[in-house]
Coordinates of C-alpha atoms and ligand atoms in Angstrom, one line a residue:
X1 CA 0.0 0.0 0.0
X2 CA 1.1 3.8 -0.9
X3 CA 1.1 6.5 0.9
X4 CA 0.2 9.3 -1.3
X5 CA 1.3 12.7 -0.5
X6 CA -0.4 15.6 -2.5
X7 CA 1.6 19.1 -1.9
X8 CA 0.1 22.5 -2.6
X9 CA 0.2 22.7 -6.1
X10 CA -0.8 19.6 -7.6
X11 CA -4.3 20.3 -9.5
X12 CA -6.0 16.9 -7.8
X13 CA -4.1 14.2 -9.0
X14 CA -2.6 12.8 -5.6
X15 CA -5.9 12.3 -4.8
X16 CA -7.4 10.5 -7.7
X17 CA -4.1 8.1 -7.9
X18 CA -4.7 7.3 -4.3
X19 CA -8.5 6.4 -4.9
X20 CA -7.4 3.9 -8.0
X21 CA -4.8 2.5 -5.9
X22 CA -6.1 2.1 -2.9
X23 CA -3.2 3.6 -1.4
X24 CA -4.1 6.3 2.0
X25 CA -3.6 10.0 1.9
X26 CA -1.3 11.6 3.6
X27 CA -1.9 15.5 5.4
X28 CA 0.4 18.4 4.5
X29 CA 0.5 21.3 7.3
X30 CA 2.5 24.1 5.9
X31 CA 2.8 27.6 6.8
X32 CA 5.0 30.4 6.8
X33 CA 7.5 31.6 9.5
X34 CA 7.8 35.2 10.4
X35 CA 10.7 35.7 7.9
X36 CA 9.0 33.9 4.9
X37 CA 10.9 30.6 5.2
X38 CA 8.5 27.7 4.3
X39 CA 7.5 25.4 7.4
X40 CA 5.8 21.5 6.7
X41 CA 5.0 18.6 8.0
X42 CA 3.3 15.8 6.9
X43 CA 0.0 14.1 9.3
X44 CA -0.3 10.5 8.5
X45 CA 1.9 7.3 9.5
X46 CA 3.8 6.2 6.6
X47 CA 6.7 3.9 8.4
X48 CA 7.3 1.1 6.4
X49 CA 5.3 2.0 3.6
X50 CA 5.9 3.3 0.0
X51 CA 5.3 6.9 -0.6
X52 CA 4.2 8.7 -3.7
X53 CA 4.7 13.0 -3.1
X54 CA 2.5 14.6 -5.9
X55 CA 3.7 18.0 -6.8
X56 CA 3.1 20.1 -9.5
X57 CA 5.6 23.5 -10.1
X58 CA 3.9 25.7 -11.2
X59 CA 2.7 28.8 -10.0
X60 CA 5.4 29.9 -7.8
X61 CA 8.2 27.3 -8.7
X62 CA 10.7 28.1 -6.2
X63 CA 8.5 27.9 -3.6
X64 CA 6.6 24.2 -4.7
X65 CA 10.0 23.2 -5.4
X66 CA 11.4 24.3 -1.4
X67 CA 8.1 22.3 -0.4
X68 CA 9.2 19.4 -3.0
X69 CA 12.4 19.3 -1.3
X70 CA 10.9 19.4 2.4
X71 CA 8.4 16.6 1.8
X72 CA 10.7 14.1 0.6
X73 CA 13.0 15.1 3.5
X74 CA 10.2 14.7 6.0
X75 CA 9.1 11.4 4.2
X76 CA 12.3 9.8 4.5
X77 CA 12.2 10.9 8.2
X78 CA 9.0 9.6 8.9
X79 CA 10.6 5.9 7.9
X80 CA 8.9 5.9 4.5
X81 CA 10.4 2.4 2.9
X82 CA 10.6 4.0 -0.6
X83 CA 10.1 7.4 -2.1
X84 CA 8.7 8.1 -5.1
X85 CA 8.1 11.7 -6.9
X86 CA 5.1 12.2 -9.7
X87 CA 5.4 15.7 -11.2
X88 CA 3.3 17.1 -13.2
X89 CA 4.4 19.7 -14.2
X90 CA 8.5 20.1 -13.8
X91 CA 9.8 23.7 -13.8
X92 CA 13.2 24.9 -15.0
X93 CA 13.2 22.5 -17.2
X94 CA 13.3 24.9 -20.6
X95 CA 17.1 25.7 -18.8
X96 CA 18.4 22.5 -19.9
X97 CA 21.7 23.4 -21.7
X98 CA 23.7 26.5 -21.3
X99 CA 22.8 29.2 -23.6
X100 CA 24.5 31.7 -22.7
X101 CA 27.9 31.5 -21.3
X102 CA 28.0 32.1 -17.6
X103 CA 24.2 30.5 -16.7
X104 CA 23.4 27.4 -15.0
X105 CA 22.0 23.9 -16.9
X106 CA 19.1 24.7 -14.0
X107 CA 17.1 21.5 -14.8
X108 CA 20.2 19.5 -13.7
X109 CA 20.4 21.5 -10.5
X110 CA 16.7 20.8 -9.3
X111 CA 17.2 16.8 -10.0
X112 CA 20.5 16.7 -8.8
X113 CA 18.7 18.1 -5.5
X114 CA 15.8 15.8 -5.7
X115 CA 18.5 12.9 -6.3
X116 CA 20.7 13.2 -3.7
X117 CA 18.2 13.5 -0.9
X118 CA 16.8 9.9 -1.5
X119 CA 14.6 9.7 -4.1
X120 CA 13.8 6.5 -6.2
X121 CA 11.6 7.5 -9.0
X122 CA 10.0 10.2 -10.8
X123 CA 7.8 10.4 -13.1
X124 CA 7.5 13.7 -14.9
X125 CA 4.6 13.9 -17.4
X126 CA 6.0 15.3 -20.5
X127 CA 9.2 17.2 -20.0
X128 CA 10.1 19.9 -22.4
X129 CA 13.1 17.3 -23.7
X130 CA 14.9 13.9 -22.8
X131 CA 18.0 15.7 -21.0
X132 CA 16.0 15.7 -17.5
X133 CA 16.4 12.0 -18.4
X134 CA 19.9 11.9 -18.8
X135 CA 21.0 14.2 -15.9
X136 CA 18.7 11.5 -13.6
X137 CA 19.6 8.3 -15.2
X138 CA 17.9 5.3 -13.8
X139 CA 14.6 6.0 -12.2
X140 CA 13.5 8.5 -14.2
X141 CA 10.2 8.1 -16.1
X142 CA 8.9 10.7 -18.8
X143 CA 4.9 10.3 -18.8
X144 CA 3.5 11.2 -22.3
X145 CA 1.5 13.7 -21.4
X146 CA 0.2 14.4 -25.5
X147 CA -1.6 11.4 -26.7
X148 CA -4.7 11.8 -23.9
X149 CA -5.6 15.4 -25.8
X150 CA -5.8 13.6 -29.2
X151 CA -9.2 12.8 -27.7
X152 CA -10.7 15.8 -28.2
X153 CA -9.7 16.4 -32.2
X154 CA -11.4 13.0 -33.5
X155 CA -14.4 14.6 -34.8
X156 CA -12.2 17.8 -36.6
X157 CA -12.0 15.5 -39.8
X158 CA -8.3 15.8 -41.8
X159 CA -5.8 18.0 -39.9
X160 CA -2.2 19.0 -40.4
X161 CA 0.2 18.4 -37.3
X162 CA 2.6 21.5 -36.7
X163 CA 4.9 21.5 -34.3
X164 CA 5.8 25.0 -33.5
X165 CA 9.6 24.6 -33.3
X166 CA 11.9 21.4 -34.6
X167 CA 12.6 20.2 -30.7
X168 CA 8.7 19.6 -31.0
X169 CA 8.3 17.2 -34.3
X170 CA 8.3 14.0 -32.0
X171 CA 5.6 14.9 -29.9
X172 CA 3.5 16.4 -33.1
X173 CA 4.0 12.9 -34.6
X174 CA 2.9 11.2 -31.2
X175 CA -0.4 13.4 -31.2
X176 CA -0.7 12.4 -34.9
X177 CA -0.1 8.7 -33.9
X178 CA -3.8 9.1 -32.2
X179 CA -5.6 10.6 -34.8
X180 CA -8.1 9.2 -37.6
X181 CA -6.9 11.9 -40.3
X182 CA -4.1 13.2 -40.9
X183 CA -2.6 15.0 -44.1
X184 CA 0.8 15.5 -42.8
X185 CA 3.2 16.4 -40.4
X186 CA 5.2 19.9 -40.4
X187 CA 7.6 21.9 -37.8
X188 CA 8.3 25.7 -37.9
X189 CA 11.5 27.5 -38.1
X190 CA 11.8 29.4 -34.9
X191 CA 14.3 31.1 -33.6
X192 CA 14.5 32.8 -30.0
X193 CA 16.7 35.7 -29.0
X194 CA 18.6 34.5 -26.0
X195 CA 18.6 37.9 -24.3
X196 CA 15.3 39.5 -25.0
X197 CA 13.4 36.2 -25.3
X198 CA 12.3 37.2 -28.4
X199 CA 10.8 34.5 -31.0
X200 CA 11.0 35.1 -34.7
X201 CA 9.3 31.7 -36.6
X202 CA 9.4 31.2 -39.9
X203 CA 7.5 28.2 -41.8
X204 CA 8.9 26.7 -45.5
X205 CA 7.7 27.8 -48.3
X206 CA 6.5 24.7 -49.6
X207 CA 4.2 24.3 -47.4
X208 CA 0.3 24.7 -48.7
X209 CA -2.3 25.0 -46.2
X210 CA -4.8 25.8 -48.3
X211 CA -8.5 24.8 -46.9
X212 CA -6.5 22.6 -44.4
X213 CA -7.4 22.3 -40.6
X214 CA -4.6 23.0 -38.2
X215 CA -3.6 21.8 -35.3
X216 CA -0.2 23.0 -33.7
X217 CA 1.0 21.2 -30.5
X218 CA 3.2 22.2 -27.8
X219 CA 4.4 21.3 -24.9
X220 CA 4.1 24.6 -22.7
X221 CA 2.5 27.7 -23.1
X222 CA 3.3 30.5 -21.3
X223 CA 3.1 34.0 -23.0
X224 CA 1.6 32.5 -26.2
X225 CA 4.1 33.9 -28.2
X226 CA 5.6 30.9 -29.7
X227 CA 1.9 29.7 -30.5
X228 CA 0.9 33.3 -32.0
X229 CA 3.6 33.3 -34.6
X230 CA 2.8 29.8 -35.7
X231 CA -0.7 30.3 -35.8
X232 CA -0.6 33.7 -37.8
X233 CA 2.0 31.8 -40.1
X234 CA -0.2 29.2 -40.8
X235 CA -3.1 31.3 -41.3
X236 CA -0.8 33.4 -44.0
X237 CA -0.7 29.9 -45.7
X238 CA -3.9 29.9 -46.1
X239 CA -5.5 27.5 -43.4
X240 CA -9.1 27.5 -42.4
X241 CA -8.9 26.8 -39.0
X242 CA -6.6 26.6 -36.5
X243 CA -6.6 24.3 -33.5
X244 CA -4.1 24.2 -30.5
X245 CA -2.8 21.2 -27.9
X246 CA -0.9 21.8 -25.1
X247 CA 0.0 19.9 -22.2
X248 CA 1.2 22.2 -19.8
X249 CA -1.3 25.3 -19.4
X250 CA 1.4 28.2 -17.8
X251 CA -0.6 30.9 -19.3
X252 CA 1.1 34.0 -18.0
X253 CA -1.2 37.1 -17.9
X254 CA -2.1 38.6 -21.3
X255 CA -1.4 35.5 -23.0
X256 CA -5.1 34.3 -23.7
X257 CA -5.6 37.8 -25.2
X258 CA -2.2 37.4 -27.3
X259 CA -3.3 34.0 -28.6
X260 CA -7.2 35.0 -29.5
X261 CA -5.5 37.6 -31.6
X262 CA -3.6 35.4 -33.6
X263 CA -7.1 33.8 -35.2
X264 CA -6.9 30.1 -32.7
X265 CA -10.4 28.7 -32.7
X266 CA -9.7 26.0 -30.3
X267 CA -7.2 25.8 -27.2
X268 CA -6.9 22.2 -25.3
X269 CA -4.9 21.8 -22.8
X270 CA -4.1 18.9 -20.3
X271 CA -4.8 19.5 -16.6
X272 CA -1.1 19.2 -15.2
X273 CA -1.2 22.7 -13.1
X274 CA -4.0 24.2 -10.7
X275 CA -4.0 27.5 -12.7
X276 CA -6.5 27.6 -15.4
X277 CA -7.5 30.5 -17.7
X278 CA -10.7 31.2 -19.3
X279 CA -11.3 30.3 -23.3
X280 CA -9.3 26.8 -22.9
X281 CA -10.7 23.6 -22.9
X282 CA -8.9 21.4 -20.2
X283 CA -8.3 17.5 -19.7
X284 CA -7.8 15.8 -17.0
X285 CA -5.0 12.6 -17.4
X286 CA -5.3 11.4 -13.8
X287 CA -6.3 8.4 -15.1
X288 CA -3.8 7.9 -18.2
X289 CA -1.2 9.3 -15.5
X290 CA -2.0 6.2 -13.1
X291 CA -1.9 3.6 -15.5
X292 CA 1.1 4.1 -16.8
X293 CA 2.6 4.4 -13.6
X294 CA 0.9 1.8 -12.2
X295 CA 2.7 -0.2 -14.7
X296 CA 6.0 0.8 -13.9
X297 CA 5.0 0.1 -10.1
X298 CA 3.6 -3.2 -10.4
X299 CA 0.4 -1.9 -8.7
X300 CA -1.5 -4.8 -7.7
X301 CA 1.3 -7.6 -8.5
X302 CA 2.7 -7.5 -5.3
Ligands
LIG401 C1 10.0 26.0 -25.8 O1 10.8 25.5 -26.6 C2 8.7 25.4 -25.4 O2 8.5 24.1 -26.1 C3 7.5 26.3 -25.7 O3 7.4 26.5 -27.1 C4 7.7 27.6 -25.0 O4 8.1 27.4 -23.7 C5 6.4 28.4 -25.1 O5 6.7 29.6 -24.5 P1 5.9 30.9 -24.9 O6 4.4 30.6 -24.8 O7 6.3 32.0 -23.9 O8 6.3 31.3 -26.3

């Protein structure tokens, strides 16, 4: 039996996971101190037994990542016999090479953490690339994150997959994987200005959208910027509608506004954060999240 362990800002998945699998819930009490440093403790008996800590990092990263940190801590204390780590959404993870001389890999710097203090496995639902992986090695789990939204397009007839920048093409072809219809499968050029964070995209010239439906898919969105330029670019090549899937819903302020006024008709988004916006359609993947790691766990063979 699991002890599951839901901090602040996962969007309701600890709880669900814990219902499928049985497994018991264990209380967070957090406050503040005085000076702003982040005080826990965790309300349940979990000596002996598994634990699963659900977190999701977004908003406020540093401080669900501080609570990420204190839980397992506190876990390990309490005489958990094995802790595991499902994240939803993982942060810093765009940081995972160094760009600019002088910064940090920062992804590699919140595993590393998460690592050394006792961890045995995490599962991330779709990381923005396979380097968190890497810097984790064994243990680590990527949990697609993409397929579940293809649910939602079966009914949109032919569409053309776009992935908004090359990193993206495998996950555009994993979304296509799921779909009844699809004409073909396309990337735009895009290019971002590693001091001003400015994206310039660019899409091929021989591509012909012409009385196509699109659907662009992306891992994160957080201004909408990257999203805009694609969809105005496919627009400009002459398709009729455009649709958008995203797994992590960031959202920053202004960025609903930025993407209606690029001509989207249709935002879907997986429910991986708490924060949700109004004008997208969310899904939840509680329940493709626990079978898959249910698999991995052995749920119920042991
Ligand atoms: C970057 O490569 C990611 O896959 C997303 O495209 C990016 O984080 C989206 O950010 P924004 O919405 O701010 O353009």
């Amino acid at each position: 039996m699991y002890s599951i362990i839901p901090l602040s800002g996962d969007p309701g998945i600890g709880e669900r996971i814990a219902w499928l699998m049985g497994g018991n819930i264990v209380g967070v009490f957090t406050k503040d101190h005085p000076d702003g440093e982040l005080y826990l403790r965790l309300e349940g008996n979990m000596s002996g037994k598994k634990a699963l800590i659900v977190q999701s990092m977004y908003p406020m990263q540093d401080r669900r990542f501080v609570e990420l940190l204190l839980a397992i801590d506190a876990a390990i204390r309490g005489g958990a016999s094995e802790i595991d780590l499902l994240i939803s959404y993982l942060a810093y993870a765009r940081q995972d090479k160094v760009f600019i001389e002088g910064e940090p890999v920062s992804v590699n710097a919140i595993l590393r953490s998460i690592k050394d203090l006792g961890v045995n496995k995490v599962f991330v639902v779709e990381p923005h690339s396979s380097i968190p992986r890497k810097i984790y090695g064994e243990g680590f789990f990527e949990i697609d994150g993409v397929t579940p939204l293809a649910s939602r397009f079966q009914d949109e007839g032919e569409l053309v997959i776009i992935s908004p920048d090359l990193g993206g093409i495998e996950r555009a072809w994993r979304l296509a994987s799921k779909l009844p219809s699809i004409y073909g499968v396309y990337y735009i050029e895009k290019q971002r200005d590693r001091y001003t964070g400015e994206v310039r995209s660019s899409i091929s010239k021989e591509i012909d959208l012409r009385d196509k439906n699109a659907l662009i898919v992306d891992d994160i969105i957080s201004t909408g910027g990257t999203i805009a330029n694609a969809a105005r670019l496919v627009i400009e090549r002459g398709a009729s509608k455009v649709y958008v899937a995203c797994v992590h819903p960031i959202f920053v302020k202004g960025s609903v506004e930025r993407l209606k006024e690029s001509g989207i008709d249709r935002i879907v988004c997986g429910k991986t954060v708490k924060h949700q916006v109004e004008g997208v359609e969310y899904i939840d993947l509680d329940m493709h999240i626990y079978t898959k790691i249910s698999e991995i766990l052995s749920i119920g063979k042991s």
